[in-house]
Short mmCIF file of C-alpha atoms and ligand atoms in Angstrom, two decimals:
data_model
loop_
_atom_site.label_atom_id
_atom_site.label_comp_id
_atom_site.label_asym_id
_atom_site.label_seq_id
_atom_site.Cartn_x
_atom_site.Cartn_y
_atom_site.Cartn_z
CA MET A 1 -26.85 -18.46 25.08
CA ASP A 2 -24.60 -20.88 23.23
CA ARG A 3 -24.22 -20.70 19.48
CA LYS A 4 -26.71 -22.30 17.13
CA VAL A 5 -25.57 -25.48 15.42
CA ALA A 6 -25.96 -26.11 11.69
CA LEU A 7 -25.53 -29.50 10.03
CA VAL A 8 -24.84 -29.35 6.29
CA THR A 9 -24.84 -32.62 4.34
CA GLY A 10 -22.35 -32.96 1.50
CA ALA A 11 -20.28 -30.05 2.81
CA GLY A 12 -16.92 -31.24 1.52
CA ARG A 13 -17.38 -29.67 -1.90
CA GLY A 14 -19.56 -27.53 -4.17
CA ILE A 15 -22.69 -25.82 -2.93
CA GLY A 16 -22.62 -27.58 0.47
CA LYS A 17 -19.15 -26.28 1.19
CA ALA A 18 -20.18 -22.70 0.37
CA ILE A 19 -23.27 -23.02 2.60
CA ALA A 20 -21.22 -24.38 5.52
CA ARG A 21 -18.69 -21.54 5.14
CA GLU A 22 -21.41 -18.87 4.96
CA LEU A 23 -23.22 -20.18 8.05
CA ALA A 24 -19.92 -20.41 9.95
CA LEU A 25 -19.14 -16.80 9.10
CA ASP A 26 -22.65 -15.94 10.32
CA GLY A 27 -21.84 -17.36 13.76
CA TYR A 28 -23.07 -20.94 13.72
CA ASN A 29 -21.17 -23.95 15.00
CA ILE A 30 -20.92 -26.17 11.95
CA VAL A 31 -21.21 -29.88 11.40
CA ILE A 32 -19.45 -30.72 8.14
CA ASN A 33 -20.88 -33.95 6.78
CA TYR A 34 -19.04 -35.66 3.93
CA ASN A 35 -18.99 -39.08 2.37
CA THR A 36 -16.05 -39.31 -0.06
CA SER A 37 -14.69 -35.72 -0.16
CA GLU A 38 -12.47 -36.12 2.88
CA ASP A 39 -9.81 -33.67 1.64
CA GLY A 40 -12.33 -30.91 0.90
CA ALA A 41 -14.07 -31.45 4.23
CA LYS A 42 -10.79 -31.36 6.16
CA GLU A 43 -9.67 -28.24 4.30
CA LEU A 44 -12.91 -26.50 5.33
CA TYR A 45 -12.57 -27.76 8.91
CA ASN A 46 -9.01 -26.43 9.14
CA SER A 47 -10.02 -23.04 7.74
CA PHE A 48 -12.64 -22.82 10.53
CA LYS A 49 -10.01 -23.57 13.17
CA GLU A 50 -8.01 -20.57 11.94
CA LEU A 51 -11.14 -18.39 12.33
CA ASN A 52 -11.88 -19.76 15.81
CA ILE A 53 -15.15 -21.32 14.63
CA THR A 54 -16.21 -24.53 16.37
CA ALA A 55 -16.80 -27.24 13.81
CA MET A 56 -17.21 -30.96 13.69
CA LEU A 57 -16.29 -33.27 10.84
CA VAL A 58 -18.53 -36.32 10.31
CA LYS A 59 -18.10 -38.93 7.63
CA CYS A 60 -21.52 -40.42 6.93
CA ASP A 61 -23.21 -42.01 3.96
CA ILE A 62 -26.70 -40.54 4.23
CA THR A 63 -28.25 -43.64 2.66
CA ASN A 64 -27.06 -45.76 5.59
CA GLU A 65 -29.55 -45.48 8.45
CA GLN A 66 -27.12 -46.63 11.14
CA GLU A 67 -24.50 -44.10 9.99
CA VAL A 68 -27.12 -41.33 10.03
CA LYS A 69 -28.18 -42.29 13.56
CA ASN A 70 -24.55 -42.35 14.67
CA MET A 71 -23.93 -38.93 13.11
CA VAL A 72 -26.92 -37.36 14.86
CA ASP A 73 -25.99 -38.99 18.20
CA ALA A 74 -22.41 -37.74 17.88
CA VAL A 75 -23.56 -34.17 17.15
CA ILE A 76 -25.98 -34.16 20.07
CA LYS A 77 -23.25 -35.53 22.33
CA LYS A 78 -20.88 -32.72 21.30
CA PHE A 79 -23.22 -29.75 20.95
CA GLY A 80 -26.48 -30.79 22.70
CA HIS A 81 -28.74 -29.53 19.89
CA ILE A 82 -29.09 -29.12 16.13
CA ASP A 83 -30.83 -25.89 15.10
CA VAL A 84 -30.34 -25.90 11.34
CA LEU A 85 -30.27 -28.76 8.85
CA VAL A 86 -29.36 -28.21 5.22
CA ASN A 87 -30.10 -31.31 3.15
CA ASN A 88 -27.70 -30.51 0.34
CA ALA A 89 -26.16 -33.92 -0.50
CA GLY A 90 -27.29 -35.26 -3.84
CA ILE A 91 -26.18 -37.01 -7.00
CA ALA A 92 -26.99 -36.83 -10.69
CA ILE A 93 -26.19 -39.65 -13.09
CA ASP A 94 -26.25 -38.34 -16.66
CA ALA A 95 -27.52 -40.90 -19.17
CA LEU A 96 -30.06 -40.62 -21.96
CA PHE A 97 -33.55 -41.90 -21.18
CA ASN A 98 -33.27 -45.13 -23.17
CA GLU A 99 -29.86 -45.88 -21.64
CA LYS A 100 -30.81 -45.14 -18.03
CA THR A 101 -30.76 -48.34 -16.00
CA VAL A 102 -33.00 -49.34 -13.11
CA GLU A 103 -29.90 -49.54 -10.89
CA GLU A 104 -29.00 -45.93 -11.74
CA PHE A 105 -32.57 -44.80 -11.12
CA LYS A 106 -32.66 -46.54 -7.73
CA LYS A 107 -29.27 -45.12 -6.75
CA THR A 108 -30.42 -41.56 -7.48
CA LEU A 109 -33.62 -42.01 -5.50
CA ASN A 110 -31.71 -43.68 -2.68
CA VAL A 111 -29.28 -40.78 -2.16
CA ASN A 112 -31.50 -37.83 -3.05
CA VAL A 113 -34.80 -38.95 -1.53
CA ILE A 114 -34.15 -41.70 1.04
CA GLY A 115 -30.99 -39.92 2.25
CA THR A 116 -32.87 -36.64 2.73
CA PHE A 117 -35.68 -38.52 4.50
CA LEU A 118 -33.28 -40.32 6.88
CA VAL A 119 -31.32 -37.25 7.93
CA SER A 120 -34.54 -35.24 8.35
CA LYS A 121 -36.11 -38.01 10.41
CA TYR A 122 -33.31 -38.26 12.97
CA VAL A 123 -32.43 -34.57 13.09
CA GLY A 124 -36.13 -33.64 13.12
CA GLU A 125 -36.68 -35.70 16.30
CA THR A 126 -34.05 -33.63 18.10
CA MET A 127 -35.53 -30.36 16.79
CA ILE A 128 -39.01 -31.26 17.98
CA ALA A 129 -37.59 -32.20 21.39
CA ASN A 130 -35.84 -28.83 21.43
CA LYS A 131 -38.93 -26.99 20.08
CA TYR A 132 -36.79 -25.19 17.48
CA GLY A 133 -35.46 -25.90 14.03
CA LYS A 134 -34.93 -24.74 10.45
CA ILE A 135 -34.61 -27.21 7.60
CA VAL A 136 -33.67 -26.31 4.04
CA ASN A 137 -33.82 -29.00 1.37
CA ILE A 138 -31.85 -28.45 -1.81
CA SER A 139 -34.16 -29.46 -4.65
CA SER A 140 -33.66 -28.13 -8.20
CA THR A 141 -35.54 -26.33 -10.94
CA ASN A 142 -35.37 -29.82 -12.51
CA GLY A 143 -37.87 -30.88 -9.86
CA ILE A 144 -40.32 -28.34 -11.30
CA ASN A 145 -39.58 -28.29 -15.05
CA THR A 146 -38.10 -30.78 -17.49
CA TYR A 147 -35.03 -29.48 -19.33
CA TYR A 148 -32.94 -32.43 -20.53
CA PRO A 149 -33.75 -36.00 -21.50
CA MET A 150 -30.86 -37.47 -19.45
CA CYS A 151 -32.21 -36.49 -16.06
CA ILE A 152 -35.42 -38.49 -15.59
CA ASP A 153 -34.36 -40.04 -12.29
CA TYR A 154 -32.77 -36.81 -11.04
CA ASP A 155 -35.86 -34.78 -11.96
CA ALA A 156 -38.14 -37.30 -10.21
CA SER A 157 -35.91 -37.24 -7.11
CA LYS A 158 -35.90 -33.44 -6.95
CA ALA A 159 -39.71 -33.35 -7.35
CA ALA A 160 -39.87 -35.86 -4.50
CA ILE A 161 -37.74 -33.53 -2.36
CA ILE A 162 -40.36 -30.82 -2.86
CA SER A 163 -43.00 -33.31 -1.71
CA LEU A 164 -40.87 -34.29 1.31
CA THR A 165 -40.56 -30.59 2.15
CA HIS A 166 -44.33 -30.13 2.28
CA ASN A 167 -44.75 -33.30 4.30
CA LEU A 168 -42.02 -32.43 6.82
CA ALA A 169 -43.35 -28.87 7.21
CA VAL A 170 -46.67 -30.37 8.33
CA GLN A 171 -45.11 -33.14 10.46
CA PHE A 172 -42.73 -30.80 12.28
CA ALA A 173 -45.08 -27.83 12.80
CA PRO A 174 -45.18 -25.55 14.69
CA PHE A 175 -41.56 -25.66 15.86
CA VAL A 176 -39.61 -26.28 12.67
CA ASN A 177 -39.66 -24.25 9.46
CA VAL A 178 -39.09 -26.48 6.43
CA ASN A 179 -38.41 -24.94 3.03
CA ALA A 180 -36.91 -26.06 -0.27
CA ILE A 181 -34.59 -24.19 -2.60
CA ALA A 182 -34.68 -24.94 -6.31
CA PRO A 183 -31.39 -23.82 -7.85
CA GLY A 184 -31.00 -23.50 -11.61
CA PHE A 185 -27.64 -23.60 -13.37
CA ILE A 186 -25.02 -23.25 -10.62
CA ALA A 187 -21.41 -23.37 -11.83
CA THR A 188 -19.92 -25.95 -9.46
CA GLU A 189 -17.09 -28.24 -10.50
CA ARG A 190 -19.50 -31.15 -10.80
CA GLU A 191 -22.06 -29.21 -12.82
CA LEU A 192 -19.42 -27.99 -15.29
CA GLU A 193 -17.96 -31.48 -15.78
CA GLY A 194 -18.02 -32.35 -19.48
CA MET A 195 -19.37 -28.93 -20.58
CA ASP A 196 -17.30 -26.97 -23.09
CA ASP A 197 -17.19 -23.16 -23.09
CA GLU A 198 -19.65 -22.94 -25.97
CA PHE A 199 -22.25 -25.02 -24.12
CA VAL A 200 -21.79 -22.99 -20.93
CA LYS A 201 -22.34 -19.80 -22.98
CA GLN A 202 -25.55 -21.22 -24.46
CA GLU A 203 -26.81 -22.15 -20.99
CA GLU A 204 -25.99 -18.67 -19.66
CA GLU A 205 -27.89 -17.14 -22.59
CA LYS A 206 -31.07 -18.88 -21.36
CA VAL A 207 -30.79 -17.13 -17.99
CA LEU A 208 -32.42 -13.70 -17.78
CA VAL A 209 -29.48 -12.24 -15.84
CA LYS A 210 -27.09 -13.81 -18.42
CA ARG A 211 -24.83 -15.70 -16.09
CA ALA A 212 -24.59 -18.99 -14.25
CA GLY A 213 -25.26 -18.92 -10.54
CA THR A 214 -22.55 -19.52 -7.98
CA ALA A 215 -22.50 -21.71 -4.90
CA GLN A 216 -22.26 -18.44 -2.96
CA ASP A 217 -25.59 -17.25 -4.48
CA VAL A 218 -27.25 -20.34 -2.99
CA ALA A 219 -25.42 -19.97 0.33
CA ASN A 220 -26.67 -16.38 0.66
CA LEU A 221 -30.28 -17.54 0.30
CA VAL A 222 -29.82 -20.40 2.79
CA LYS A 223 -28.37 -17.96 5.32
CA PHE A 224 -31.48 -15.81 5.08
CA LEU A 225 -33.94 -18.71 5.14
CA VAL A 226 -32.52 -20.21 8.33
CA SER A 227 -32.38 -16.84 10.07
CA ASP A 228 -35.14 -15.70 12.39
CA LYS A 229 -35.81 -12.86 9.93
CA ALA A 230 -37.36 -15.54 7.68
CA GLY A 231 -39.52 -17.01 10.46
CA PHE A 232 -42.77 -16.55 8.49
CA ILE A 233 -41.42 -18.34 5.40
CA ASN A 234 -42.43 -21.96 5.74
CA ASN A 235 -43.44 -24.90 3.51
CA GLU A 236 -42.19 -22.91 0.50
CA VAL A 237 -40.15 -23.71 -2.61
CA ILE A 238 -37.91 -20.86 -3.72
CA ARG A 239 -36.32 -20.84 -7.18
CA ILE A 240 -32.84 -19.39 -7.45
CA ASP A 241 -32.06 -19.51 -11.15
CA GLY A 242 -31.48 -15.95 -12.35
CA GLY A 243 -34.89 -16.02 -14.03
CA MET A 244 -35.67 -18.27 -16.99
CA TYR A 245 -37.76 -17.62 -20.09
CA GLY A 246 -41.13 -19.28 -19.70
CA SER A 247 -40.97 -19.90 -15.96
CA ASN A 248 -42.47 -17.88 -13.17
P1 NAP B 301 -21.43 -31.82 -5.87
O1 NAP B 301 -20.24 -30.96 -5.84
O2 NAP B 301 -21.38 -33.12 -6.60
O3 NAP B 301 -21.89 -32.09 -4.37
C1 NAP B 301 -22.72 -33.15 -4.04
C2 NAP B 301 -22.51 -33.45 -2.58
O4 NAP B 301 -23.37 -34.53 -2.21
C3 NAP B 301 -21.08 -33.90 -2.29
O5 NAP B 301 -20.58 -33.12 -1.22
C4 NAP B 301 -21.23 -35.35 -1.87
O6 NAP B 301 -20.38 -35.74 -0.80
C5 NAP B 301 -22.65 -35.38 -1.35
N1 NAP B 301 -23.15 -36.74 -1.39
C6 NAP B 301 -23.46 -37.50 -2.47
N2 NAP B 301 -23.83 -38.73 -2.07
C7 NAP B 301 -23.76 -38.75 -0.71
C8 NAP B 301 -24.02 -39.73 0.28
N3 NAP B 301 -24.45 -40.96 -0.04
N4 NAP B 301 -23.84 -39.39 1.59
C9 NAP B 301 -23.42 -38.16 1.93
N5 NAP B 301 -23.15 -37.19 1.04
C10 NAP B 301 -23.31 -37.49 -0.27
O7 NAP B 301 -22.69 -31.05 -6.49
P2 NAP B 301 -23.24 -29.55 -6.30
O8 NAP B 301 -23.33 -28.97 -7.64
O9 NAP B 301 -22.51 -28.84 -5.23
O10 NAP B 301 -24.74 -29.87 -5.82
C11 NAP B 301 -25.13 -29.82 -4.46
C12 NAP B 301 -26.64 -30.02 -4.37
O11 NAP B 301 -27.30 -29.01 -5.14
C13 NAP B 301 -27.12 -31.36 -4.93
O12 NAP B 301 -28.22 -31.83 -4.19
C14 NAP B 301 -27.57 -30.98 -6.33
O13 NAP B 301 -28.53 -31.87 -6.86
C15 NAP B 301 -28.16 -29.61 -6.07
N6 NAP B 301 -28.27 -28.75 -7.25
C16 NAP B 301 -27.15 -28.39 -7.93
C17 NAP B 301 -27.29 -27.58 -9.06
C18 NAP B 301 -26.09 -27.13 -9.88
O14 NAP B 301 -26.30 -26.58 -10.96
N7 NAP B 301 -24.87 -27.32 -9.41
C19 NAP B 301 -28.56 -27.16 -9.47
C20 NAP B 301 -29.67 -27.56 -8.74
C21 NAP B 301 -29.52 -28.36 -7.63
P3 NAP B 301 -18.93 -36.41 -1.07
O15 NAP B 301 -18.30 -35.62 -2.18
O16 NAP B 301 -18.26 -36.25 0.27
O17 NAP B 301 -19.16 -37.85 -1.41
#
């Protein structure tokens, strides 16, 4: 049987890049989707070539329906099937509540919610046709709890991703498992932007295991969730935050 194919959105940097690498090392053919991180995506693609892993690089803005269709068509043309979809791409625009604009709010919803919907819609069709699929949506603990006043649009978008997850799990049953992951504080370059060491220390203090998570922590969970060992885990939201006071 040929190798399974995994499409990871936003795989040119951060958590998406770690997920794509982990799935590649686990034996999947990988579709590296990026929008602006061309260098990071190419660097990952080249590292796969050295390891003899078959990969495909696709530039696609997930908010653009035609680009999403083209991406899915191109993957099907090359590989014939998509077995795993990781909806990782997302943005966060930090601005205090009273300074948050409608344009910013719409932009966040457009990427995080509409983008996730579009990719799931077109990839989901191919999974149903193939009677097999695993989808993991990257939500956030911010979609469950409110932590900061500058994230109202982000929090709403990540809550919406949890709702999309439940909806897709029903729509795509019984062939496709759809789950969401809700990461807490994960120390990616973007997340650490503008944080000084003191603030990072304070954030780590709030975590029961007393450290920030890594992109690799999230990648390890995705690898398990898309494996057939996790076949009975479906329509679920799994926190990965090191444990927080007051949450369970
Ligand atoms: P990041 O480094 O900023 O990665 C975000 C990714 O989203 C980038 O690869 C970016 O692609 C992609 N993206 C944004 N807009 C896109 C668009 N229109 N089309 C296609 N791709 C697009 O952030 P990260 O920390 O790794 O976060 C990854 C995911 O985890 C996000 O959904 C984030 O909300 C979620 N998350 C992160 C944390 C954390 O603490 N880091 C916690 C909870 C949840 P390009 O760079 O190519 O444009």
